[in-house]
Coordinates of C-alpha atoms in Angstrom, one line a residue:
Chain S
X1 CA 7.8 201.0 -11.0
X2 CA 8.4 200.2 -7.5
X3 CA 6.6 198.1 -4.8
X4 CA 6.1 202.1 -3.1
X5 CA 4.3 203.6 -5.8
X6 CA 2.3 201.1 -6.6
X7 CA -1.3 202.0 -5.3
X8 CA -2.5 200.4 -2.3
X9 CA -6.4 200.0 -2.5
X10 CA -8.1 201.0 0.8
X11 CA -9.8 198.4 2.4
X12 CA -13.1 198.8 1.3
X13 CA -15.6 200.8 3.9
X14 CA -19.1 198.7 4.7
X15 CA -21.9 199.4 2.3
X16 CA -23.6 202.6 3.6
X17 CA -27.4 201.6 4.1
X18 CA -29.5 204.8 5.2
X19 CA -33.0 204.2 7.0
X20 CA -34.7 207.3 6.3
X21 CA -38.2 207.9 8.3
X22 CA -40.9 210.7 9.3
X23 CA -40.8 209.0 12.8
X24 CA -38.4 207.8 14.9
X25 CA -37.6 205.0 12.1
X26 CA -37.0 201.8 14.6
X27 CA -39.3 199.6 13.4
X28 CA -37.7 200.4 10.0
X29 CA -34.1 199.6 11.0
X30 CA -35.3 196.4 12.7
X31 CA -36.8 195.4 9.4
X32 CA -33.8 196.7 7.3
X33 CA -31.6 194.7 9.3
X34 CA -33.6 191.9 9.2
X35 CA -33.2 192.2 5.7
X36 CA -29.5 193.0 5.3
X37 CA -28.8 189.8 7.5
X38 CA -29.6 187.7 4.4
X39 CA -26.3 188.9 2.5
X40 CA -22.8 187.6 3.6
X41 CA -21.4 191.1 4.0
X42 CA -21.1 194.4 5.7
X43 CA -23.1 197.1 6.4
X44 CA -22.9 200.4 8.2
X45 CA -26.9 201.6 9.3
X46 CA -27.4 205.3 9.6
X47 CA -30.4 205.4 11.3
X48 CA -32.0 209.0 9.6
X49 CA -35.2 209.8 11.9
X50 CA -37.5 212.5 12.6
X51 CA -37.7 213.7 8.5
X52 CA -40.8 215.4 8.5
X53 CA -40.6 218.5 6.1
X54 CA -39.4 219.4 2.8
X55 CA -36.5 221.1 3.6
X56 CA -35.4 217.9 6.1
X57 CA -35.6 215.4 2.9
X58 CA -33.4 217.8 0.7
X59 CA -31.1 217.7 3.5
X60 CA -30.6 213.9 3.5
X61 CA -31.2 213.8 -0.2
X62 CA -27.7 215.9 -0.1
X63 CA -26.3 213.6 2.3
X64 CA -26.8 210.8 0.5
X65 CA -25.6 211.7 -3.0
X66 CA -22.5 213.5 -1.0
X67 CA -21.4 210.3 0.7
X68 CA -21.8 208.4 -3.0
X69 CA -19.1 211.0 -4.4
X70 CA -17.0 210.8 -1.5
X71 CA -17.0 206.7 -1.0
X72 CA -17.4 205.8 -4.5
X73 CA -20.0 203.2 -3.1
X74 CA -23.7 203.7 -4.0
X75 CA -26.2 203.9 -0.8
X76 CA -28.6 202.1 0.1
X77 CA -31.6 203.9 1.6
X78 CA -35.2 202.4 3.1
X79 CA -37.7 205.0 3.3
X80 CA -40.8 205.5 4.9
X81 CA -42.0 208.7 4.4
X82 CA -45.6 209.0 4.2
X83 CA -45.3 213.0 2.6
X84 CA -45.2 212.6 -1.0
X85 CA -43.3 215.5 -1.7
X86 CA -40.3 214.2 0.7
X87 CA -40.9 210.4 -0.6
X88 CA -40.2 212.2 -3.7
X89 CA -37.2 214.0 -3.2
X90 CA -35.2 211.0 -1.6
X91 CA -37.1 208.6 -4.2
X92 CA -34.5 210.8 -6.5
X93 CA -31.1 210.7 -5.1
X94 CA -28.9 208.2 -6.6
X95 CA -29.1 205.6 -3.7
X96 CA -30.7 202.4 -4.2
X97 CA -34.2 203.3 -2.4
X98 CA -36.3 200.7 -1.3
X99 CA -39.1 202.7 -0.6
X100 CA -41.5 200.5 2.2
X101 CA -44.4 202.7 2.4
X102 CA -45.4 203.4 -1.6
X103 CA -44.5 199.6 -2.5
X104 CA -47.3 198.4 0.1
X105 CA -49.5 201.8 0.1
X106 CA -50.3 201.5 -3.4
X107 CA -51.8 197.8 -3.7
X108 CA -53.7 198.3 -0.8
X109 CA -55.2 201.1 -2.3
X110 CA -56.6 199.5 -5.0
X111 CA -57.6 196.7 -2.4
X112 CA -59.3 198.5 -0.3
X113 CA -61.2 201.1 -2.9
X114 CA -59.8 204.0 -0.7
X115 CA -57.2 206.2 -0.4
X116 CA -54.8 206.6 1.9
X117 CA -54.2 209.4 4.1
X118 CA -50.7 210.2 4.0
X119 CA -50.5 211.8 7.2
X120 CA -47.7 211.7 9.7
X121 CA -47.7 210.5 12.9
X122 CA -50.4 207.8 12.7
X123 CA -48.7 205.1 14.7
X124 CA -46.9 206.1 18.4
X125 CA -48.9 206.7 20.6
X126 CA -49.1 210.1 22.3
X127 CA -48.6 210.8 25.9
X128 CA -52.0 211.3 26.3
X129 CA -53.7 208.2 24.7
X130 CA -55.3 205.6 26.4
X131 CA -53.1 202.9 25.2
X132 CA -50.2 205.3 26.3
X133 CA -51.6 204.6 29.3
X134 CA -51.9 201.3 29.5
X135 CA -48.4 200.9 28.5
X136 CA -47.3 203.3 31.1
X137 CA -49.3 201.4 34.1
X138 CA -47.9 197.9 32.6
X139 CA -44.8 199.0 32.8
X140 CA -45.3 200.1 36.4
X141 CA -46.7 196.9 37.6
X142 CA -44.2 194.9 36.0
X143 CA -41.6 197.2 38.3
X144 CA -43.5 196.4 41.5
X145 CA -43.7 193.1 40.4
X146 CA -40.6 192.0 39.5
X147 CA -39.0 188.8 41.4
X148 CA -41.6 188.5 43.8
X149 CA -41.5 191.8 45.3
X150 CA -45.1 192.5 46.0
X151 CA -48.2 190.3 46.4
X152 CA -50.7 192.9 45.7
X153 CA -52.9 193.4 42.8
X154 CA -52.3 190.0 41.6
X155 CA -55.4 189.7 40.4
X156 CA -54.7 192.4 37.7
X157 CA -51.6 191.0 36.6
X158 CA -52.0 189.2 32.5
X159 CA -49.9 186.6 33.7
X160 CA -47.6 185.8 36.2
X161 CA -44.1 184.2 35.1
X162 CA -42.3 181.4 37.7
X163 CA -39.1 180.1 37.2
X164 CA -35.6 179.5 38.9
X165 CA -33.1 183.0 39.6
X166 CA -31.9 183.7 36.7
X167 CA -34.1 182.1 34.3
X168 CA -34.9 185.1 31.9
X169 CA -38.0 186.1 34.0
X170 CA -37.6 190.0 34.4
X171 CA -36.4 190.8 30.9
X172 CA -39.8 189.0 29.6
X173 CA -41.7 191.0 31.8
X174 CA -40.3 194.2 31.3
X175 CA -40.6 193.3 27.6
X176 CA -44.3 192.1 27.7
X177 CA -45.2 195.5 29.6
X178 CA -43.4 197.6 27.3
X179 CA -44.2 196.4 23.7
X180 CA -47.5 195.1 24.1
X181 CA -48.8 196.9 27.4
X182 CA -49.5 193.4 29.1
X183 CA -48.7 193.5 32.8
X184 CA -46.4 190.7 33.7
X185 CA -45.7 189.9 37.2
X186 CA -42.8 187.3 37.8
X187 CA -41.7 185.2 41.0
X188 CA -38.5 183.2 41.8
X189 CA -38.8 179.2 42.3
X190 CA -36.5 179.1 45.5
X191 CA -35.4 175.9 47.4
X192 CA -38.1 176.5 50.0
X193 CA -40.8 175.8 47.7
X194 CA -39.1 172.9 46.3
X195 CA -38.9 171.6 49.6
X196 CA -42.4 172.0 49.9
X197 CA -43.1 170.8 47.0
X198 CA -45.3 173.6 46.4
X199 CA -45.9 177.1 44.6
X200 CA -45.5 179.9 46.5
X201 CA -49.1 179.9 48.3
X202 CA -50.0 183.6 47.3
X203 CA -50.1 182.3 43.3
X204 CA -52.8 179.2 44.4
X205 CA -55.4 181.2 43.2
X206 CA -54.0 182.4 40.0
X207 CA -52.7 179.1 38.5
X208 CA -54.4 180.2 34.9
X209 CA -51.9 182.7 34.6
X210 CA -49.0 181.7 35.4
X211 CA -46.4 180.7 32.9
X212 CA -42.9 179.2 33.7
X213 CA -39.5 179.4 32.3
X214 CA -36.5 177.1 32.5
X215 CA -33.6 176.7 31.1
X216 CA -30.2 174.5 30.9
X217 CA -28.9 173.7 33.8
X218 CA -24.9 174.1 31.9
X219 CA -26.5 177.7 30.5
X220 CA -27.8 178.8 34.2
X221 CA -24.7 177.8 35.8
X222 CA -22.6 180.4 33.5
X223 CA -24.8 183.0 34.0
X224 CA -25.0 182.8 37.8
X225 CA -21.1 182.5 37.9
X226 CA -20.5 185.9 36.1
X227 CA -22.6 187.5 38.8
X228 CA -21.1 184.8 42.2
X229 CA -18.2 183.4 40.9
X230 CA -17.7 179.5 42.7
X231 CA -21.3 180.3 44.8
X232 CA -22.8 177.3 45.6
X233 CA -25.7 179.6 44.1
X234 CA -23.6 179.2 40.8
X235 CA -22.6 175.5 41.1
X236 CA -23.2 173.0 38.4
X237 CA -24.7 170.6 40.0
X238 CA -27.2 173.5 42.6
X239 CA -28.6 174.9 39.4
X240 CA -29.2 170.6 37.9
X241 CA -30.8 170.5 41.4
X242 CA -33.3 173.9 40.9
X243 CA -34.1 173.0 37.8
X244 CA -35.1 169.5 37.8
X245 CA -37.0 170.1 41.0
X246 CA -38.7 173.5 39.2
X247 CA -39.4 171.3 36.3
X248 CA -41.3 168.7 38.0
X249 CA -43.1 171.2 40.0
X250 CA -44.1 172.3 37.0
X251 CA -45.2 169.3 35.9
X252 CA -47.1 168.0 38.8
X253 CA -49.2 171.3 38.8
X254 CA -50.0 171.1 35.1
X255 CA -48.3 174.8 34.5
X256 CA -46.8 175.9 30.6
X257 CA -43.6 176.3 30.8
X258 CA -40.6 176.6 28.0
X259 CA -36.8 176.6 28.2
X260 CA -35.5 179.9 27.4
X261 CA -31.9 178.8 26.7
X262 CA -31.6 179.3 22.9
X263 CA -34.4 181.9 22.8
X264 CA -34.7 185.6 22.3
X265 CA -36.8 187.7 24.6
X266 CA -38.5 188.5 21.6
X267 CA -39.4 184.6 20.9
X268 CA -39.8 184.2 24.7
X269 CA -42.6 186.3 25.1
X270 CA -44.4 185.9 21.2
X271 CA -44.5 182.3 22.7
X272 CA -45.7 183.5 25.8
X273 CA -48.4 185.2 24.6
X274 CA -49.7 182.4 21.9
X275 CA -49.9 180.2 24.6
X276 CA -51.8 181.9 27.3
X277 CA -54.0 183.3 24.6
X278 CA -53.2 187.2 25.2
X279 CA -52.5 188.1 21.9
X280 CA -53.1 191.9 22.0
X281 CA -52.9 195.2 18.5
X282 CA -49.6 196.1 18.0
X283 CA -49.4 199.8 18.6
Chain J
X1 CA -92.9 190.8 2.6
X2 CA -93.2 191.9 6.4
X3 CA -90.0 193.7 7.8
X4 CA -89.1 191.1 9.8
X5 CA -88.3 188.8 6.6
X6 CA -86.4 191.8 5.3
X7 CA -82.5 190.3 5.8
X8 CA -80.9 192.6 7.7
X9 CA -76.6 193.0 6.8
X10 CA -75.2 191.9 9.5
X11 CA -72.3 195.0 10.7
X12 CA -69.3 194.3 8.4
X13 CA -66.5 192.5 10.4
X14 CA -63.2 194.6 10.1
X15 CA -60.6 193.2 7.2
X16 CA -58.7 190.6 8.5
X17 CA -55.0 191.2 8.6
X18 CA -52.2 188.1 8.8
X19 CA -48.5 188.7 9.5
X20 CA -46.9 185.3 8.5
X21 CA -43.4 185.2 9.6
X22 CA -41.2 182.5 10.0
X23 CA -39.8 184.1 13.4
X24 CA -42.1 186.1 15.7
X25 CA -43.7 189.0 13.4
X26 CA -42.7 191.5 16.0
X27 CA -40.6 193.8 13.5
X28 CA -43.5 193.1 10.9
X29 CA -46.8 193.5 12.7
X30 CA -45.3 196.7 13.9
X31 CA -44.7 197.8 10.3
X32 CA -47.8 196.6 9.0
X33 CA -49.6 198.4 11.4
X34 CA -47.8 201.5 10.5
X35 CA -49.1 200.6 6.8
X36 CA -52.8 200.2 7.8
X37 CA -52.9 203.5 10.4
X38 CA -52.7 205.3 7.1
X39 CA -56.3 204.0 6.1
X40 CA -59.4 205.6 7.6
X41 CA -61.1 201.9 8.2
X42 CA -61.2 198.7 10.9
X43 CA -58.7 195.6 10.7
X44 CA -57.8 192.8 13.0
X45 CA -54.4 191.7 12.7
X46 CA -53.4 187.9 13.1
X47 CA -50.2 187.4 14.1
X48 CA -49.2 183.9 13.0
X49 CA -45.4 184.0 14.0
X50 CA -42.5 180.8 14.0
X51 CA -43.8 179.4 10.7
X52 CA -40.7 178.0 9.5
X53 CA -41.7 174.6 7.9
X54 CA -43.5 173.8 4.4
X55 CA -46.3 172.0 7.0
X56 CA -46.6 174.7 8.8
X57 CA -46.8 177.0 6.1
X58 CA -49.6 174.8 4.5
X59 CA -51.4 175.1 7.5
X60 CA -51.6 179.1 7.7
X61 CA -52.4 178.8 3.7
X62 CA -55.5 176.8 4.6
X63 CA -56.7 179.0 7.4
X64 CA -56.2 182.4 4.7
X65 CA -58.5 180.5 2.4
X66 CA -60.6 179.3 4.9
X67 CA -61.3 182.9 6.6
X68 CA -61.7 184.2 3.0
X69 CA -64.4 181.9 2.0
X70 CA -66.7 181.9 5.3
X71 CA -66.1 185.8 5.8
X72 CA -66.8 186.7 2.3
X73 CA -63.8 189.1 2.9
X74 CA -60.5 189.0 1.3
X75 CA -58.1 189.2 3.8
X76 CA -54.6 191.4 3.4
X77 CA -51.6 189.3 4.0
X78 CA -48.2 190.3 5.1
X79 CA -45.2 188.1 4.9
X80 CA -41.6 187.7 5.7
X81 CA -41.0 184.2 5.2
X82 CA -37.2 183.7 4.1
X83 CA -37.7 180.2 3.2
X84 CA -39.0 180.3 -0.8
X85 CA -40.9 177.0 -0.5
X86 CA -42.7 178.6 2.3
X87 CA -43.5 181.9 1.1
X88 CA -45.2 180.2 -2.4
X89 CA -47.4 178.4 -0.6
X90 CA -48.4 181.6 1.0
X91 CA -48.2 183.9 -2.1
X92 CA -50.5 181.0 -3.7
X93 CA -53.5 182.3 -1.5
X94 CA -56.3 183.7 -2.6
X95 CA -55.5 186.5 -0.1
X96 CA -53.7 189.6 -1.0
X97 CA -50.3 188.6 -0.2
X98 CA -47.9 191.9 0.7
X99 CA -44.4 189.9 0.6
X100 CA -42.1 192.1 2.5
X101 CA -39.1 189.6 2.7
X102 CA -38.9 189.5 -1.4
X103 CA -40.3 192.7 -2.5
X104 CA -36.3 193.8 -1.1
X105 CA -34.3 191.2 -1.5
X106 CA -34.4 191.0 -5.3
X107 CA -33.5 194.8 -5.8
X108 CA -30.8 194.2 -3.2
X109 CA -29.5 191.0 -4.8
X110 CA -29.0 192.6 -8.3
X111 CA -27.2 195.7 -6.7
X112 CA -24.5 193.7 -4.5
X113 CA -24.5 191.4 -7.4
X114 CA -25.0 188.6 -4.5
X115 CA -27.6 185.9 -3.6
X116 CA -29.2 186.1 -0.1
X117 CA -28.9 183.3 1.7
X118 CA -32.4 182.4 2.4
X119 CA -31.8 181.0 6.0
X120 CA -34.1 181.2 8.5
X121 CA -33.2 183.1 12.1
X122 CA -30.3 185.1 10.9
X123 CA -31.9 188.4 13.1
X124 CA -32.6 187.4 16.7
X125 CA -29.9 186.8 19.1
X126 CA -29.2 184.1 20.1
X127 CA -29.2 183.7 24.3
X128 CA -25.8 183.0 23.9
X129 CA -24.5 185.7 21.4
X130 CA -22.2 188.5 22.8
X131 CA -25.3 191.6 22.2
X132 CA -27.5 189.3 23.7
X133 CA -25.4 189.2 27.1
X134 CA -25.1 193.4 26.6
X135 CA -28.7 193.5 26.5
X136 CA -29.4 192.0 29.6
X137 CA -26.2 193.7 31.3
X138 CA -27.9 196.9 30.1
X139 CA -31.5 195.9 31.5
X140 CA -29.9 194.8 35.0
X141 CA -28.0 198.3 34.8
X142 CA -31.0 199.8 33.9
X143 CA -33.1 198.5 36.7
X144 CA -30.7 198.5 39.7
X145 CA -30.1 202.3 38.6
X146 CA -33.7 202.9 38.9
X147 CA -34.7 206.3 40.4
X148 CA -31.3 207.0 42.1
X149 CA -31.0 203.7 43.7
X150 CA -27.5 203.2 43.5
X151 CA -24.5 205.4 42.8
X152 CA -22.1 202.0 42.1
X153 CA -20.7 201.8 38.2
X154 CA -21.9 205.2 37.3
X155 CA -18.8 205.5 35.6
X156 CA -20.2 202.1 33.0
X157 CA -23.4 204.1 32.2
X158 CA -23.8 205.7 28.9
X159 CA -26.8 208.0 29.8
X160 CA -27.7 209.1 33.1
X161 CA -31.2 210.6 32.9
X162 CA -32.8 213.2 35.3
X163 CA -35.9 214.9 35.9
X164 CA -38.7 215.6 38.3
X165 CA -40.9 212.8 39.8
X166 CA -43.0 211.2 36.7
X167 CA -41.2 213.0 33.8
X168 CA -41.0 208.9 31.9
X169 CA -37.3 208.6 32.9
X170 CA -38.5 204.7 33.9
X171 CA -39.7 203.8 30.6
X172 CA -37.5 205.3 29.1
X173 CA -34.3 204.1 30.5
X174 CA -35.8 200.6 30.3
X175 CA -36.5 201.3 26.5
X176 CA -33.1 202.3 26.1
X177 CA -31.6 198.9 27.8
X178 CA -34.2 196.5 26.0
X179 CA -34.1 197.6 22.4
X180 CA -31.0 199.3 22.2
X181 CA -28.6 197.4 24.7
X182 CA -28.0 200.9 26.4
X183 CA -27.2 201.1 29.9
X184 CA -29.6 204.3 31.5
X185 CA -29.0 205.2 35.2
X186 CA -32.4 207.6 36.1
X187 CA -31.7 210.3 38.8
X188 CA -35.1 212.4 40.1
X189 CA -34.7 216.1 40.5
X190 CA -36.1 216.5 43.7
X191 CA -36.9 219.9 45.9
X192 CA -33.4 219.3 48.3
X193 CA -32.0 219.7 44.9
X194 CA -33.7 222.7 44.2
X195 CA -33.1 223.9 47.2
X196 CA -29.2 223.8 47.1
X197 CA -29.8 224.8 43.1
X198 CA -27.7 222.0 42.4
X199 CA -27.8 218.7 40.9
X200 CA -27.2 215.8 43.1
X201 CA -23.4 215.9 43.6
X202 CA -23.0 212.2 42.3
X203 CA -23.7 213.4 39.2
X204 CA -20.8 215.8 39.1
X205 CA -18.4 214.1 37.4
X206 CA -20.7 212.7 34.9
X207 CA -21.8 215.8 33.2
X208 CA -21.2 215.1 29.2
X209 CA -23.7 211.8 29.9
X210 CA -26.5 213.4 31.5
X211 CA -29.9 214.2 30.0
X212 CA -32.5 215.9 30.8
X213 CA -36.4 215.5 30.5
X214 CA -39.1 217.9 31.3
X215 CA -42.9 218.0 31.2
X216 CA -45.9 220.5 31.2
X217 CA -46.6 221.2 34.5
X218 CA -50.3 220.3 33.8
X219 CA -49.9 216.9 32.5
X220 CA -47.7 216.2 35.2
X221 CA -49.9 217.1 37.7
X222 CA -53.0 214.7 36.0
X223 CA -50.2 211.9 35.9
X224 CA -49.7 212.3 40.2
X225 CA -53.0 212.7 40.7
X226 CA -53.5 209.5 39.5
X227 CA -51.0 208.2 41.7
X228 CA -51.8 210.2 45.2
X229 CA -55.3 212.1 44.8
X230 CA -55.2 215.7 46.3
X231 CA -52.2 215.5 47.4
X232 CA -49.7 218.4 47.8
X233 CA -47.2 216.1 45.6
X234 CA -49.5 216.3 42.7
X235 CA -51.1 219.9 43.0
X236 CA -50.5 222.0 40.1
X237 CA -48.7 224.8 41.7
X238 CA -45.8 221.7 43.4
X239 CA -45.9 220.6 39.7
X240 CA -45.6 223.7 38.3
X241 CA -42.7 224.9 41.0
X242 CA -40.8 221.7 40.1
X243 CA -40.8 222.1 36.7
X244 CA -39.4 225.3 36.4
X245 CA -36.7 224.9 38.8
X246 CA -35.7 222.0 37.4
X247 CA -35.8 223.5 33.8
X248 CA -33.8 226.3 35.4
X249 CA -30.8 224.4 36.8
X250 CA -30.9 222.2 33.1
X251 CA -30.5 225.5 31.4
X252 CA -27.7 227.1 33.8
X253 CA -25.6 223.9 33.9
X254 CA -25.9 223.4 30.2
X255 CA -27.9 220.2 30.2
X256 CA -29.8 219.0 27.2
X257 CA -33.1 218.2 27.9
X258 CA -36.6 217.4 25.8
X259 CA -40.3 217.6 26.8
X260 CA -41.9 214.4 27.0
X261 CA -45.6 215.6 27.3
X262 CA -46.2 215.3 23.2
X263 CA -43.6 211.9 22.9
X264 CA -43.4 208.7 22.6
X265 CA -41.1 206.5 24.5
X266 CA -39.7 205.4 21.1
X267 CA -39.7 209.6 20.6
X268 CA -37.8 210.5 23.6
X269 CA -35.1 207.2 23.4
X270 CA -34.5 208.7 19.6
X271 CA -33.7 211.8 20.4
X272 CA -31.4 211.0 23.3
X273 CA -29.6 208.4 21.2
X274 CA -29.1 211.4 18.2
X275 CA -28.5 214.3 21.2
X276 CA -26.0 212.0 23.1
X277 CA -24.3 210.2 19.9
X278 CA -25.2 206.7 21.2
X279 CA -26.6 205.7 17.7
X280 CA -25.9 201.9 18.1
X281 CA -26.7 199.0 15.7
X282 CA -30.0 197.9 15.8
X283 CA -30.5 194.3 16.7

């Protein structure tokens, strides 16, 4: 036989890993991949929201045992389908289904001495609920708030977030307000007030909530450069300067602060929130 | 025996619920909570996040045990502790222990035929990975294309959303750039616009990236009332006018659009991702 007939195998497709959900099915494909990050291989997510009849879980039931025939590689699916009937029909496709409502629901049942209620939609919020709301207003303030831009309503912010340009300030904000509704205001450290030696006087009379961020000086620099290349803004030694002096400002006026240079805005503000003791329900 | 000497129960105190995570229990208090909103009854979660040392874990053990014995309740635990030394000492509790790092990975190591890896930190970005920079590129995008404020780099979004005044095209363009690294422009539909029964001519050229979102004219007028009291901005007939014009011009230039008064933020960023085909990796 020659080299040209002899079968080539295809390199092989990533493993197909279906997150099927009555919702929206994010927090599910956070946790999935959170999972799937503990195997040295590859994976293809195929995010499968909004399943919330009958009908919708035979469809993906199909689509699941079609793509096994086609790939030749069995999927793997996460569920969390509170409808029995739907659990059901996906529990009996020929996936591997890691099903991560039942597996909990069932010894918490037995727990708790009570049954569950298997109905849909028990988590988002709506539009019109109060901690829709909240979120809503949080995530306003947090807008008007950002870098400084407006002094008023202080007093109603959950805490107020210093640090250098640049520093990681307005993604933890915006995060803070959106996930957990807390209304995060944030202000720049600028040169004037190290040459003052002081806070900007507006925060004086909020110093229990304010929390500061830093971060490497080599890190900062990078950053600032892919916005001004060769600034002085962007300089090396400018950004040792900022945050050395923001660091001792710090210091001096007893204020929490944590670098935020090998940190995820998830870590930054969980941190955040231990620390200035506003540890809120998850919604 | 006179009533006063009767002992009286004190009110039962809700069922303490830990998360125990060796990073920061976002993905898993969310998911827990999920779990417990299917149970007509009280908890109080406990977030215990960044326990990633056998100390540490011995620590959160103790305070399990501790709660149990002066409550008199036994408290629910969830875990995702990747570290096996870790997560024994927590299994060993006398709480019930809901272990949803292991529950997984043991199906999912028999059907790759592969052992996890067990390591610690394999899910959040790093500040220095290459999503972690799109992230924030997509939040900056996100913000400095707030409400029509600039028309630079349309060309880089990937969804351009538009709607009247208060629709929830803020939160959820900012959704869109925090959890999903997508970068969302947000255009208003204004009354000039109306007017000239076109969209604004920016947007021209960007028609396959646009969506749109709508609301019931009656919520939207109790969300600007909020905002500016009596005003003619906020009256139901403006709100109601708005709406259907803008619905109008969606329908006749073939715009997809949703109604946000029912949704979520995670809702409406769902649906745009399936209607626009931006389904991305999670992170």
């Amino acid at each position: 036989m020659s080299a040209q007939n002899t079968p080539i195998a295809p390199p092989a497709l990533p493993r197909p890993v279906f997150i099927v959900s009555d919702g929206t099915g994010i927090t599910a494909e956070t946790f999935a991949h959170s999972i799937l990050a503990q195997f040295e291989m590859r994976f293809r997510q195929i995010r499968v929201p909004f399943i919330d009849s009958v009908d919708k879980a035979y469809e993906v039931a199909q689509r699941i045992n079609e793509m096994y025939r086609s790939e030749g590689i069995r999927p793997i699916v996460f569920t969390t389908l509170v409808d029995s009937r739907a659990n059901e029909i996906v529990r009996n496709t020929q996936g591997l289904v890691l099903d991560m409502f039942q597996t909990f629901i069932e010894p918490l049942e037995l727990e708790l001495n009570l049954k569950s209620m298997h109905a849909i939609g028990r988590v988002h919020q709506n539009a019109d609920s109060e901690a829709y709301k909240n979120r809503i207003e949080a995530i306003n303030f947090s807008l008007a708030h950002d870098d400084g831009q407006s002094n008023k309503n202080l007093q109603s912010a959950d805490v107020i977030l210093v640090g250098v340009s640049r520093s990681g300030k307005t993604p933890t904000s915006l995060y803070l307000a959106l996930q957990y509704g807390v209304k995060a205001a944030n202000y720049p450290l600028i040169p004037d007030d190290f040459e003052r030696q002081k806070l900007p006087s507006t925060l004086d009379q909020f110093k229990e909530k304010i929390f500061g961020l830093s971060i490497d000086p080599a890190r900062l620099s990078e950053i600032r450069n892919e916005r001004r290349p060769g600034s002085k803004y962007a300089a090396l030694e400018n950004c040792r300067y900022e945050v050395n002096e923001a660091e001792a400002m710090m210091r001096r006026q007893g204020i929490k602060w944590l670098s935020s240079t090998h940190k995820s805005i998830e870590e930054i503000a969980t941190t955040i929130l231990q620390e200035i003791k506003l540890e809120r329900d998850g919604y």
